[in-house]
Every structure is written in C-alpha cells, then in structure tokens.
Amino acid sequence: MLPAAPEREASEGDRVNDPIRAVPALEAAGLGLRYRGEWALRDCDFTVPAGRISGVVGPNGAGKSTLLALAAGLLAPDAGGLRVLGEPAGAPGLRARVAYVAQDKPLYPGLTVAETLRMGRELNPVWDEEGARRIVEQGELRLRARVGSLSGGQRTRVSLALALGKRAELLLLDEPMSDLDPLARHQLMGTLMSVVAERGTTVVVSSHILPELDGVIDHLLLVQGGRVRLSGDLEDVLDGHRLLTGPVTGSELPEHLVVERRVGGRRATVLVRGAGPFDEGWQSGRPGLEELLLGYLRSPGSARARGGNGGDDRNDEHEERAA
C-alpha cells in the first residue's frame, strides 16, 4: 500500500483556478447506453469532483470500460447525459483537456518509442517532455525500439507517457495496471498521486485489482450489472458502513441495512449500511476498502441503500443503484 499523497499549500495558480475546480470533472444523470440491444449502462447518476483520484471498480463486463469511453467522447449515450469538465461529453473543446488510455492501448506498431513521443509533442500544444520520458525510462525502454516489438507492459508505459505528457485536466485510465508487474504498478500509483498533488489533475482509473487502489483513491464508483451501486467520497462511503461479527444466533438486523451475511461455524460476519448503534451482541468496526467492495460484489441483489448523508450533496453521493 502506498502512503497517502502529501497535502500541499494552495498556490497562486490554485486560487486563480478555484472557480474552475468547483466544476465537477464528471457529472452523469440518467446515463445509459445500449450495446446490441442490451443495456451496457443504465440509469447511472454520479458526480466525480475535480482534483480527485476516483476508482471505478467492478467485475468484468460491469460497464467500466463503457463508462470511460463515454467520458472520453468515443461513444454517445442512448439515454441521459454526461458532462465532462462542465461541457457535454465529446465536445470539441475537451480534446486538449482530456487524456484517455484505453484497455487495449492502441498505438502505431511501426513507430519507434522516440517517434511516438515526438508525435505526442507535435499533437499537443502543452507537452511535458521530461515527464513523458521519465515514465519510459523507468521501464528501461529503448527509444529506438519499435512499438510493435514491445511487451504488453511496455506498451502500457508508452501509452501512459503519452497521456501524462499531455498535461490534461482529466486523465481517464481503463485498467492501466493489468499488464504491469508489481514494481511498475507501484511506480504508476506514485506518479498519479504526484500528478494530482502538483497539477490538480483529476484521475479516473478503472481496475479489478482492489488492493492496488487502497491508499491511493479518495473517491469511489462501484459499477455492477451496468449500474452504479456506490459512489462518493471514499471516507464517507466507508464511514457509512459497518462490519459486524457475532454469534449466528445473535439479534436480527433489518434486512434493508444488510449488504452481505457470511456464516463460519458459530460466528456470523455481516456488512451493513449505517453507523449504528447495534445490539451489544455484535462487535462493530469500519470495513476496509476491499472488505466493502467484496461484500457488494458477492451480493449483487442486496437491497437498495438509503441516503448517505441525508442531504443533496452531489459530490458525496452515498447511494446504491441495485442491479
């Protein structure tokens, strides 16, 4: 696990850009998209505040890649709407403000690594040559190597170099860690935390490697069955749940609060919504990120959650969209 990104004092640039940062990075209302007659995403409402690292998690086929492709403007919704940095997704003005790394990492195989970086520099008016080269050099890639000869993890590095070199306001990363070894994953997460701390960049990263997100993300989107089941500030979401342990014969819990119940021998472990209080027979503690996510993923049909903070704060939506 990586340590939390260090807090920094607000710079003059931060103060000037405060009104811009107040605009959410992503804001969806009733968002839906059909694929071959079936809903890949449906009835999705969520907000990702600017300047955060938001983890989009869920099983394979949940709709994570579809959501990021919509945010990148590569797909158009069939229902509802999605605003990106205050503009409709896909608006021409977003091209220079958004960087996207797709799961298949499409690159030109005939170009060398150096030629690929040069292309990035020529296509982007604001380019961080030093930062892009640093990511490539961390992987000990030869600049003369052709992209088509690289391994999956090496191509991922080149794709990330292009995305981070662009110095975009919003960075969309679809399963960037799937091809990387543990050291490279650690380096990537450290780089993302630095980018957010230094530039105020918003990062939206999808992953099914749950431990890699712990200690890195500060905002959560849980997607399952094409719907957003949980969304909001990570600390608020975790504070809004409890992991209870007690005897199997212990007091009953309201079913609408129960996310998952597991029994081992004479003991039961129950993930519930709400902070209590609960009967004295239960030992109560705050769940960790992995415990929370696995509880929801193992119980796709659990009851719909009640409101998290009782208010209408779109930045802290603590709500389940039952699949």
mmCIF file of N, CA and C in Angstrom, residues 102-232:
data_model
loop_
_atom_site.group_PDB
_atom_site.id
_atom_site.type_symbol
_atom_site.label_atom_id
_atom_site.label_comp_id
_atom_site.label_asym_id
_atom_site.label_seq_id
_atom_site.Cartn_x
_atom_site.Cartn_y
_atom_site.Cartn_z
ATOM 1 N N ALA A 102 -6.988 3.628 -23.322
ATOM 2 C CA ALA A 102 -7.923 2.510 -23.450
ATOM 3 C C ALA A 102 -7.276 1.217 -22.957
ATOM 4 N N GLN A 103 -8.111 0.244 -22.665
ATOM 5 C CA GLN A 103 -7.610 -1.013 -22.125
ATOM 6 C C GLN A 103 -6.699 -1.734 -23.116
ATOM 7 N N ASP A 104 -6.971 -1.617 -24.422
ATOM 8 C CA ASP A 104 -6.150 -2.315 -25.414
ATOM 9 C C ASP A 104 -4.929 -1.510 -25.850
ATOM 10 N N LYS A 105 -4.740 -0.306 -25.286
ATOM 11 C CA LYS A 105 -3.555 0.528 -25.530
ATOM 12 C C LYS A 105 -3.234 0.661 -27.017
ATOM 13 N N PRO A 106 -4.116 1.225 -27.843
ATOM 14 C CA PRO A 106 -3.855 1.334 -29.285
ATOM 15 C C PRO A 106 -2.722 2.312 -29.582
ATOM 16 N N LEU A 107 -1.688 1.815 -30.237
ATOM 17 C CA LEU A 107 -0.534 2.618 -30.647
ATOM 18 C C LEU A 107 -0.156 2.223 -32.069
ATOM 19 N N TYR A 108 0.655 3.031 -32.716
ATOM 20 C CA TYR A 108 1.130 2.702 -34.060
ATOM 21 C C TYR A 108 2.323 1.751 -33.942
ATOM 22 N N PRO A 109 2.163 0.481 -34.348
ATOM 23 C CA PRO A 109 3.235 -0.505 -34.137
ATOM 24 C C PRO A 109 4.498 -0.222 -34.937
ATOM 25 N N GLY A 110 4.389 0.490 -36.063
ATOM 26 C CA GLY A 110 5.562 0.750 -36.890
ATOM 27 C C GLY A 110 6.439 1.877 -36.395
ATOM 28 N N LEU A 111 5.942 2.676 -35.453
ATOM 29 C CA LEU A 111 6.734 3.785 -34.923
ATOM 30 C C LEU A 111 7.656 3.305 -33.802
ATOM 31 N N THR A 112 8.778 3.981 -33.649
ATOM 32 C CA THR A 112 9.634 3.714 -32.502
ATOM 33 C C THR A 112 9.076 4.444 -31.282
ATOM 34 N N VAL A 113 9.631 4.117 -30.125
ATOM 35 C CA VAL A 113 9.210 4.807 -28.905
ATOM 36 C C VAL A 113 9.492 6.300 -29.023
ATOM 37 N N ALA A 114 10.669 6.646 -29.533
ATOM 38 C CA ALA A 114 11.029 8.060 -29.691
ATOM 39 C C ALA A 114 10.085 8.767 -30.655
ATOM 40 N N GLU A 115 9.725 8.102 -31.762
ATOM 41 C CA GLU A 115 8.813 8.707 -32.734
ATOM 42 C C GLU A 115 7.421 8.883 -32.144
ATOM 43 N N THR A 116 7.010 7.943 -31.297
ATOM 44 C CA THR A 116 5.702 8.050 -30.650
ATOM 45 C C THR A 116 5.665 9.251 -29.714
ATOM 46 N N LEU A 117 6.727 9.449 -28.949
ATOM 47 C CA LEU A 117 6.782 10.609 -28.058
ATOM 48 C C LEU A 117 6.840 11.908 -28.853
ATOM 49 N N ARG A 118 7.547 11.885 -29.971
ATOM 50 C CA ARG A 118 7.609 13.090 -30.801
ATOM 51 C C ARG A 118 6.236 13.421 -31.374
ATOM 52 N N MET A 119 5.485 12.390 -31.754
ATOM 53 C CA MET A 119 4.126 12.605 -32.236
ATOM 54 C C MET A 119 3.270 13.252 -31.146
ATOM 55 N N GLY A 120 3.406 12.755 -29.909
ATOM 56 C CA GLY A 120 2.665 13.359 -28.804
ATOM 57 C C GLY A 120 3.018 14.816 -28.618
ATOM 58 N N ARG A 121 4.295 15.139 -28.745
ATOM 59 C CA ARG A 121 4.735 16.527 -28.589
ATOM 60 C C ARG A 121 4.170 17.415 -29.691
ATOM 61 N N GLU A 122 4.119 16.902 -30.925
ATOM 62 C CA GLU A 122 3.655 17.706 -32.054
ATOM 63 C C GLU A 122 2.140 17.884 -32.059
ATOM 64 N N LEU A 123 1.414 16.929 -31.470
ATOM 65 C CA LEU A 123 -0.049 16.989 -31.490
ATOM 66 C C LEU A 123 -0.634 17.749 -30.304
ATOM 67 N N ASN A 124 0.154 17.977 -29.287
ATOM 68 C CA ASN A 124 -0.369 18.604 -28.074
ATOM 69 C C ASN A 124 0.335 19.922 -27.812
ATOM 70 N N PRO A 125 -0.421 21.019 -27.747
ATOM 71 C CA PRO A 125 0.186 22.342 -27.563
ATOM 72 C C PRO A 125 0.901 22.495 -26.231
ATOM 73 N N VAL A 126 0.436 21.777 -25.210
ATOM 74 C CA VAL A 126 1.099 21.793 -23.905
ATOM 75 C C VAL A 126 1.646 20.389 -23.663
ATOM 76 N N TRP A 127 2.964 20.265 -23.647
ATOM 77 C CA TRP A 127 3.565 18.931 -23.596
ATOM 78 C C TRP A 127 4.670 18.893 -22.548
ATOM 79 N N ASP A 128 4.641 17.857 -21.729
ATOM 80 C CA ASP A 128 5.647 17.664 -20.689
ATOM 81 C C ASP A 128 6.639 16.606 -21.168
ATOM 82 N N GLU A 129 7.655 17.041 -21.897
ATOM 83 C CA GLU A 129 8.641 16.108 -22.450
ATOM 84 C C GLU A 129 9.395 15.376 -21.350
ATOM 85 N N GLU A 130 9.783 16.098 -20.322
ATOM 86 C CA GLU A 130 10.549 15.481 -19.237
ATOM 87 C C GLU A 130 9.730 14.407 -18.526
ATOM 88 N N GLY A 131 8.468 14.713 -18.245
ATOM 89 C CA GLY A 131 7.623 13.741 -17.563
ATOM 90 C C GLY A 131 7.350 12.513 -18.403
ATOM 91 N N ALA A 132 7.105 12.699 -19.708
ATOM 92 C CA ALA A 132 6.844 11.569 -20.594
ATOM 93 C C ALA A 132 8.068 10.665 -20.692
ATOM 94 N N ARG A 133 9.238 11.257 -20.841
ATOM 95 C CA ARG A 133 10.460 10.459 -20.947
ATOM 96 C C ARG A 133 10.769 9.742 -19.637
ATOM 97 N N ARG A 134 10.425 10.359 -18.510
ATOM 98 C CA ARG A 134 10.688 9.725 -17.221
ATOM 99 C C ARG A 134 9.925 8.410 -17.096
ATOM 100 N N ILE A 135 8.672 8.410 -17.539
ATOM 101 C CA ILE A 135 7.871 7.187 -17.457
ATOM 102 C C ILE A 135 8.464 6.098 -18.339
ATOM 103 N N VAL A 136 8.925 6.462 -19.527
ATOM 104 C CA VAL A 136 9.550 5.496 -20.435
ATOM 105 C C VAL A 136 10.855 4.974 -19.845
ATOM 106 N N GLU A 137 11.655 5.866 -19.290
ATOM 107 C CA GLU A 137 12.959 5.475 -18.756
ATOM 108 C C GLU A 137 12.829 4.600 -17.518
ATOM 109 N N GLN A 138 11.773 4.795 -16.728
ATOM 110 C CA GLN A 138 11.564 3.940 -15.556
ATOM 111 C C GLN A 138 11.415 2.480 -15.968
ATOM 112 N N GLY A 139 10.874 2.246 -17.157
ATOM 113 C CA GLY A 139 10.722 0.891 -17.663
ATOM 114 C C GLY A 139 11.899 0.412 -18.476
ATOM 115 N N GLU A 140 12.965 1.223 -18.531
ATOM 116 C CA GLU A 140 14.190 0.873 -19.259
ATOM 117 C C GLU A 140 13.893 0.511 -20.713
ATOM 118 N N LEU A 141 13.007 1.287 -21.338
ATOM 119 C CA LEU A 141 12.665 1.056 -22.742
ATOM 120 C C LEU A 141 13.689 1.734 -23.641
ATOM 121 N N ARG A 142 14.045 1.064 -24.720
ATOM 122 C CA ARG A 142 14.936 1.657 -25.711
ATOM 123 C C ARG A 142 14.130 2.592 -26.608
ATOM 124 N N LEU A 143 14.582 3.815 -26.762
ATOM 125 C CA LEU A 143 13.853 4.784 -27.573
ATOM 126 C C LEU A 143 13.788 4.363 -29.031
ATOM 127 N N ARG A 144 14.734 3.538 -29.479
ATOM 128 C CA ARG A 144 14.746 3.100 -30.873
ATOM 129 C C ARG A 144 13.893 1.856 -31.106
ATOM 130 N N ALA A 145 13.382 1.269 -30.035
ATOM 131 C CA ALA A 145 12.565 0.058 -30.184
ATOM 132 C C ALA A 145 11.235 0.394 -30.838
ATOM 133 N N ARG A 146 10.801 -0.481 -31.738
ATOM 134 C CA ARG A 146 9.507 -0.273 -32.384
ATOM 135 C C ARG A 146 8.399 -0.719 -31.435
ATOM 136 N N VAL A 147 7.315 0.039 -31.441
ATOM 137 C CA VAL A 147 6.207 -0.234 -30.533
ATOM 138 C C VAL A 147 5.666 -1.646 -30.734
ATOM 139 N N GLY A 148 5.644 -2.113 -31.982
ATOM 140 C CA GLY A 148 5.124 -3.446 -32.261
ATOM 141 C C GLY A 148 5.931 -4.565 -31.641
ATOM 142 N N SER A 149 7.177 -4.283 -31.240
ATOM 143 C CA SER A 149 8.028 -5.309 -30.640
ATOM 144 C C SER A 149 7.957 -5.309 -29.118
ATOM 145 N N LEU A 150 7.213 -4.382 -28.535
ATOM 146 C CA LEU A 150 7.166 -4.247 -27.082
ATOM 147 C C LEU A 150 6.190 -5.232 -26.454
ATOM 148 N N SER A 151 6.436 -5.555 -25.199
ATOM 149 C CA SER A 151 5.500 -6.386 -24.442
ATOM 150 C C SER A 151 4.275 -5.564 -24.061
ATOM 151 N N GLY A 152 3.262 -6.246 -23.532
ATOM 152 C CA GLY A 152 2.055 -5.536 -23.119
ATOM 153 C C GLY A 152 2.339 -4.481 -22.067
ATOM 154 N N GLY A 153 3.177 -4.822 -21.069
ATOM 155 C CA GLY A 153 3.513 -3.866 -20.035
ATOM 156 C C GLY A 153 4.305 -2.684 -20.558
ATOM 157 N N GLN A 154 5.176 -2.938 -21.538
ATOM 158 C CA GLN A 154 5.953 -1.847 -22.132
ATOM 159 C C GLN A 154 5.064 -0.915 -22.948
ATOM 160 N N ARG A 155 4.109 -1.485 -23.678
ATOM 161 C CA ARG A 155 3.170 -0.636 -24.429
ATOM 162 C C ARG A 155 2.329 0.212 -23.479
ATOM 163 N N THR A 156 1.986 -0.371 -22.334
ATOM 164 C CA THR A 156 1.249 0.399 -21.334
ATOM 165 C C THR A 156 2.056 1.608 -20.888
ATOM 166 N N ARG A 157 3.347 1.424 -20.691
ATOM 167 C CA ARG A 157 4.197 2.547 -20.287
ATOM 168 C C ARG A 157 4.193 3.651 -21.340
ATOM 169 N N VAL A 158 4.295 3.274 -22.607
ATOM 170 C CA VAL A 158 4.303 4.275 -23.672
ATOM 171 C C VAL A 158 2.961 5.008 -23.709
ATOM 172 N N SER A 159 1.862 4.271 -23.557
ATOM 173 C CA SER A 159 0.535 4.898 -23.551
ATOM 174 C C SER A 159 0.395 5.878 -22.394
ATOM 175 N N LEU A 160 0.877 5.483 -21.220
ATOM 176 C CA LEU A 160 0.803 6.366 -20.057
ATOM 177 C C LEU A 160 1.700 7.587 -20.235
ATOM 178 N N ALA A 161 2.847 7.405 -20.889
ATOM 179 C CA ALA A 161 3.729 8.543 -21.160
ATOM 180 C C ALA A 161 3.026 9.562 -22.042
ATOM 181 N N LEU A 162 2.302 9.084 -23.065
ATOM 182 C CA LEU A 162 1.553 9.995 -23.937
ATOM 183 C C LEU A 162 0.459 10.721 -23.158
ATOM 184 N N ALA A 163 -0.256 9.971 -22.315
ATOM 185 C CA ALA A 163 -1.372 10.569 -21.575
ATOM 186 C C ALA A 163 -0.890 11.602 -20.563
ATOM 187 N N LEU A 164 0.144 11.265 -19.805
ATOM 188 C CA LEU A 164 0.632 12.189 -18.780
ATOM 189 C C LEU A 164 1.409 13.344 -19.395
ATOM 190 N N GLY A 165 2.079 13.091 -20.517
ATOM 191 C CA GLY A 165 2.791 14.166 -21.193
ATOM 192 C C GLY A 165 1.864 15.240 -21.721
ATOM 193 N N LYS A 166 0.616 14.885 -21.967
ATOM 194 C CA LYS A 166 -0.366 15.836 -22.493
ATOM 195 C C LYS A 166 -0.742 16.914 -21.487
ATOM 196 N N ARG A 167 -0.484 16.670 -20.212
ATOM 197 C CA ARG A 167 -0.827 17.611 -19.134
ATOM 198 C C ARG A 167 -2.317 17.977 -19.172
ATOM 199 N N ALA A 168 -3.147 16.963 -19.305
ATOM 200 C CA ALA A 168 -4.594 17.177 -19.383
ATOM 201 C C ALA A 168 -5.164 17.473 -17.998
ATOM 202 N N GLU A 169 -6.351 18.074 -17.983
ATOM 203 C CA GLU A 169 -7.053 18.328 -16.724
ATOM 204 C C GLU A 169 -7.701 17.062 -16.182
ATOM 205 N N LEU A 170 -8.088 16.169 -17.090
ATOM 206 C CA LEU A 170 -8.757 14.926 -16.710
ATOM 207 C C LEU A 170 -8.044 13.764 -17.378
ATOM 208 N N LEU A 171 -7.660 12.782 -16.570
ATOM 209 C CA LEU A 171 -6.949 11.603 -17.051
ATOM 210 C C LEU A 171 -7.839 10.384 -16.840
ATOM 211 N N LEU A 172 -8.225 9.715 -17.932
ATOM 212 C CA LEU A 172 -9.086 8.538 -17.891
ATOM 213 C C LEU A 172 -8.241 7.310 -18.204
ATOM 214 N N LEU A 173 -8.138 6.392 -17.260
ATOM 215 C CA LEU A 173 -7.279 5.218 -17.407
ATOM 216 C C LEU A 173 -8.115 3.956 -17.250
ATOM 217 N N ASP A 174 -8.203 3.159 -18.312
ATOM 218 C CA ASP A 174 -9.005 1.935 -18.300
ATOM 219 C C ASP A 174 -8.098 0.732 -18.053
ATOM 220 N N GLU A 175 -8.170 0.175 -16.852
ATOM 221 C CA GLU A 175 -7.363 -0.984 -16.449
ATOM 222 C C GLU A 175 -5.885 -0.786 -16.791
ATOM 223 N N PRO A 176 -5.255 0.287 -16.350
ATOM 224 C CA PRO A 176 -3.865 0.528 -16.736
ATOM 225 C C PRO A 176 -2.875 -0.432 -16.098
ATOM 226 N N MET A 177 -3.264 -1.089 -15.009
ATOM 227 C CA MET A 177 -2.314 -1.918 -14.272
ATOM 228 C C MET A 177 -2.324 -3.376 -14.681
ATOM 229 N N SER A 178 -3.235 -3.773 -15.572
ATOM 230 C CA SER A 178 -3.412 -5.187 -15.872
ATOM 231 C C SER A 178 -2.176 -5.827 -16.485
ATOM 232 N N ASP A 179 -1.365 -5.065 -17.232
ATOM 233 C CA ASP A 179 -0.174 -5.608 -17.888
ATOM 234 C C ASP A 179 1.118 -5.299 -17.143
ATOM 235 N N LEU A 180 1.032 -4.635 -15.999
ATOM 236 C CA LEU A 180 2.231 -4.173 -15.310
ATOM 237 C C LEU A 180 2.639 -5.117 -14.189
ATOM 238 N N ASP A 181 3.951 -5.229 -13.965
ATOM 239 C CA ASP A 181 4.442 -6.015 -12.839
ATOM 240 C C ASP A 181 4.261 -5.206 -11.552
ATOM 241 N N PRO A 182 4.415 -5.846 -10.384
ATOM 242 C CA PRO A 182 4.153 -5.141 -9.123
ATOM 243 C C PRO A 182 4.951 -3.854 -8.949
ATOM 244 N N LEU A 183 6.233 -3.855 -9.339
ATOM 245 C CA LEU A 183 7.036 -2.641 -9.197
ATOM 246 C C LEU A 183 6.491 -1.528 -10.080
ATOM 247 N N ALA A 184 6.136 -1.870 -11.317
ATOM 248 C CA ALA A 184 5.602 -0.863 -12.238
ATOM 249 C C ALA A 184 4.266 -0.322 -11.737
ATOM 250 N N ARG A 185 3.443 -1.184 -11.133
ATOM 251 C CA ARG A 185 2.174 -0.717 -10.574
ATOM 252 C C ARG A 185 2.425 0.287 -9.453
ATOM 253 N N HIS A 186 3.378 -0.028 -8.607
ATOM 254 C CA HIS A 186 3.709 0.873 -7.502
ATOM 255 C C HIS A 186 4.198 2.213 -8.041
ATOM 256 N N GLN A 187 5.041 2.179 -9.068
ATOM 257 C CA GLN A 187 5.537 3.416 -9.671
ATOM 258 C C GLN A 187 4.398 4.225 -10.283
ATOM 259 N N LEU A 188 3.481 3.530 -10.970
ATOM 260 C CA LEU A 188 2.361 4.218 -11.602
ATOM 261 C C LEU A 188 1.508 4.927 -10.564
ATOM 262 N N MET A 189 1.166 4.236 -9.485
ATOM 263 C CA MET A 189 0.322 4.852 -8.476
ATOM 264 C C MET A 189 1.016 6.045 -7.826
ATOM 265 N N GLY A 190 2.316 5.929 -7.600
ATOM 266 C CA GLY A 190 3.050 7.063 -7.063
ATOM 267 C C GLY A 190 3.034 8.247 -8.008
ATOM 268 N N THR A 191 3.158 7.966 -9.312
ATOM 269 C CA THR A 191 3.116 9.030 -10.316
ATOM 270 C C THR A 191 1.755 9.710 -10.334
ATOM 271 N N LEU A 192 0.678 8.926 -10.280
ATOM 272 C CA LEU A 192 -0.664 9.505 -10.299
ATOM 273 C C LEU A 192 -0.892 10.400 -9.086
ATOM 274 N N MET A 193 -0.444 9.955 -7.924
ATOM 275 C CA MET A 193 -0.619 10.760 -6.719
ATOM 276 C C MET A 193 0.156 12.072 -6.823
ATOM 277 N N SER A 194 1.347 12.004 -7.424
ATOM 278 C CA SER A 194 2.142 13.224 -7.599
ATOM 279 C C SER A 194 1.478 14.186 -8.571
ATOM 280 N N VAL A 195 0.911 13.639 -9.656
ATOM 281 C CA VAL A 195 0.259 14.478 -10.663
ATOM 282 C C VAL A 195 -0.919 15.229 -10.054
ATOM 283 N N VAL A 196 -1.697 14.534 -9.223
ATOM 284 C CA VAL A 196 -2.837 15.183 -8.581
ATOM 285 C C VAL A 196 -2.354 16.266 -7.617
ATOM 286 N N ALA A 197 -1.315 15.941 -6.830
ATOM 287 C CA ALA A 197 -0.821 16.897 -5.836
ATOM 288 C C ALA A 197 -0.197 18.125 -6.485
ATOM 289 N N GLU A 198 0.527 17.922 -7.587
ATOM 290 C CA GLU A 198 1.277 19.025 -8.193
ATOM 291 C C GLU A 198 0.450 19.827 -9.194
ATOM 292 N N ARG A 199 -0.403 19.148 -9.963
ATOM 293 C CA ARG A 199 -1.118 19.826 -11.047
ATOM 294 C C ARG A 199 -2.601 20.016 -10.766
ATOM 295 N N GLY A 200 -3.147 19.273 -9.800
ATOM 296 C CA GLY A 200 -4.588 19.316 -9.585
ATOM 297 C C GLY A 200 -5.359 18.520 -10.610
ATOM 298 N N THR A 201 -4.671 17.618 -11.327
ATOM 299 C CA THR A 201 -5.322 16.779 -12.333
ATOM 300 C C THR A 201 -6.336 15.849 -11.677
ATOM 301 N N THR A 202 -7.452 15.623 -12.345
ATOM 302 C CA THR A 202 -8.411 14.609 -11.912
ATOM 303 C C THR A 202 -8.074 13.305 -12.611
ATOM 304 N N VAL A 203 -7.996 12.220 -11.855
ATOM 305 C CA VAL A 203 -7.698 10.902 -12.408
ATOM 306 C C VAL A 203 -8.889 9.991 -12.147
ATOM 307 N N VAL A 204 -9.393 9.363 -13.201
ATOM 308 C CA VAL A 204 -10.439 8.350 -13.077
ATOM 309 C C VAL A 204 -9.843 7.058 -13.605
ATOM 310 N N VAL A 205 -9.653 6.089 -12.732
ATOM 311 C CA VAL A 205 -8.944 4.863 -13.087
ATOM 312 C C VAL A 205 -9.819 3.662 -12.774
ATOM 313 N N SER A 206 -10.017 2.800 -13.770
ATOM 314 C CA SER A 206 -10.765 1.567 -13.543
ATOM 315 C C SER A 206 -9.777 0.451 -13.241
ATOM 316 N N SER A 207 -10.189 -0.468 -12.384
ATOM 317 C CA SER A 207 -9.315 -1.575 -12.028
ATOM 318 C C SER A 207 -10.123 -2.674 -11.363
ATOM 319 N N HIS A 208 -9.654 -3.921 -11.567
ATOM 320 C CA HIS A 208 -10.228 -5.032 -10.809
ATOM 321 C C HIS A 208 -9.219 -5.538 -9.785
ATOM 322 N N ILE A 209 -8.061 -4.871 -9.678
ATOM 323 C CA ILE A 209 -7.038 -5.231 -8.703
ATOM 324 C C ILE A 209 -7.265 -4.360 -7.469
ATOM 325 N N LEU A 210 -8.141 -4.812 -6.598
ATOM 326 C CA LEU A 210 -8.605 -3.975 -5.495
ATOM 327 C C LEU A 210 -7.492 -3.514 -4.552
ATOM 328 N N PRO A 211 -6.541 -4.384 -4.146
ATOM 329 C CA PRO A 211 -5.516 -3.909 -3.203
ATOM 330 C C PRO A 211 -4.673 -2.764 -3.749
ATOM 331 N N GLU A 212 -4.520 -2.681 -5.077
ATOM 332 C CA GLU A 212 -3.690 -1.627 -5.653
ATOM 333 C C GLU A 212 -4.326 -0.243 -5.490
ATOM 334 N N LEU A 213 -5.630 -0.191 -5.291
ATOM 335 C CA LEU A 213 -6.316 1.095 -5.160
ATOM 336 C C LEU A 213 -6.330 1.605 -3.729
ATOM 337 N N ASP A 214 -6.149 0.702 -2.775
ATOM 338 C CA ASP A 214 -6.224 1.077 -1.364
ATOM 339 C C ASP A 214 -5.081 2.026 -1.017
ATOM 340 N N GLY A 215 -5.405 3.144 -0.399
ATOM 341 C CA GLY A 215 -4.409 4.135 -0.046
ATOM 342 C C GLY A 215 -4.082 5.098 -1.161
ATOM 343 N N VAL A 216 -4.718 4.926 -2.320
ATOM 344 C CA VAL A 216 -4.446 5.783 -3.478
ATOM 345 C C VAL A 216 -5.680 6.591 -3.855
ATOM 346 N N ILE A 217 -6.820 5.921 -4.050
ATOM 347 C CA ILE A 217 -8.028 6.630 -4.465
ATOM 348 C C ILE A 217 -8.656 7.340 -3.273
ATOM 349 N N ASP A 218 -9.339 8.441 -3.547
ATOM 350 C CA ASP A 218 -10.093 9.130 -2.497
ATOM 351 C C ASP A 218 -11.551 9.329 -2.894
ATOM 352 N N HIS A 219 -11.938 8.717 -4.002
ATOM 353 C CA HIS A 219 -13.323 8.756 -4.468
ATOM 354 C C HIS A 219 -13.614 7.411 -5.111
ATOM 355 N N LEU A 220 -14.871 6.953 -5.015
ATOM 356 C CA LEU A 220 -15.207 5.601 -5.442
ATOM 357 C C LEU A 220 -16.447 5.575 -6.318
ATOM 358 N N LEU A 221 -16.372 4.768 -7.386
ATOM 359 C CA LEU A 221 -17.541 4.392 -8.184
ATOM 360 C C LEU A 221 -17.542 2.874 -8.282
ATOM 361 N N LEU A 222 -18.566 2.235 -7.761
ATOM 362 C CA LEU A 222 -18.716 0.786 -7.876
ATOM 363 C C LEU A 222 -19.776 0.503 -8.928
ATOM 364 N N VAL A 223 -19.363 -0.146 -10.013
ATOM 365 C CA VAL A 223 -20.254 -0.436 -11.134
ATOM 366 C C VAL A 223 -20.490 -1.938 -11.185
ATOM 367 N N GLN A 224 -21.746 -2.326 -11.271
ATOM 368 C CA GLN A 224 -22.092 -3.742 -11.342
ATOM 369 C C GLN A 224 -23.396 -3.894 -12.100
ATOM 370 N N GLY A 225 -23.409 -4.816 -13.056
ATOM 371 C CA GLY A 225 -24.619 -5.039 -13.830
ATOM 372 C C GLY A 225 -25.063 -3.832 -14.619
ATOM 373 N N GLY A 226 -24.104 -2.986 -15.020
ATOM 374 C CA GLY A 226 -24.439 -1.813 -15.816
ATOM 375 C C GLY A 226 -24.993 -0.646 -15.023
ATOM 376 N N ARG A 227 -24.964 -0.732 -13.700
ATOM 377 C CA ARG A 227 -25.474 0.345 -12.851
ATOM 378 C C ARG A 227 -24.421 0.742 -11.819
ATOM 379 N N VAL A 228 -24.479 1.994 -11.396
ATOM 380 C CA VAL A 228 -23.588 2.473 -10.340
ATOM 381 C C VAL A 228 -24.231 2.136 -9.001
ATOM 382 N N ARG A 229 -23.607 1.229 -8.254
ATOM 383 C CA ARG A 229 -24.174 0.802 -6.979
ATOM 384 C C ARG A 229 -23.726 1.673 -5.814
ATOM 385 N N LEU A 230 -22.505 2.155 -5.872
ATOM 386 C CA LEU A 230 -21.984 3.029 -4.826
ATOM 387 C C LEU A 230 -21.194 4.148 -5.475
ATOM 388 N N SER A 231 -21.318 5.343 -4.961
ATOM 389 C CA SER A 231 -20.482 6.438 -5.443
ATOM 390 C C SER A 231 -20.349 7.477 -4.350
ATOM 391 N N GLY A 232 -19.186 8.102 -4.287
ATOM 392 C CA GLY A 232 -18.994 9.168 -3.328
ATOM 393 C C GLY A 232 -17.579 9.239 -2.804
#
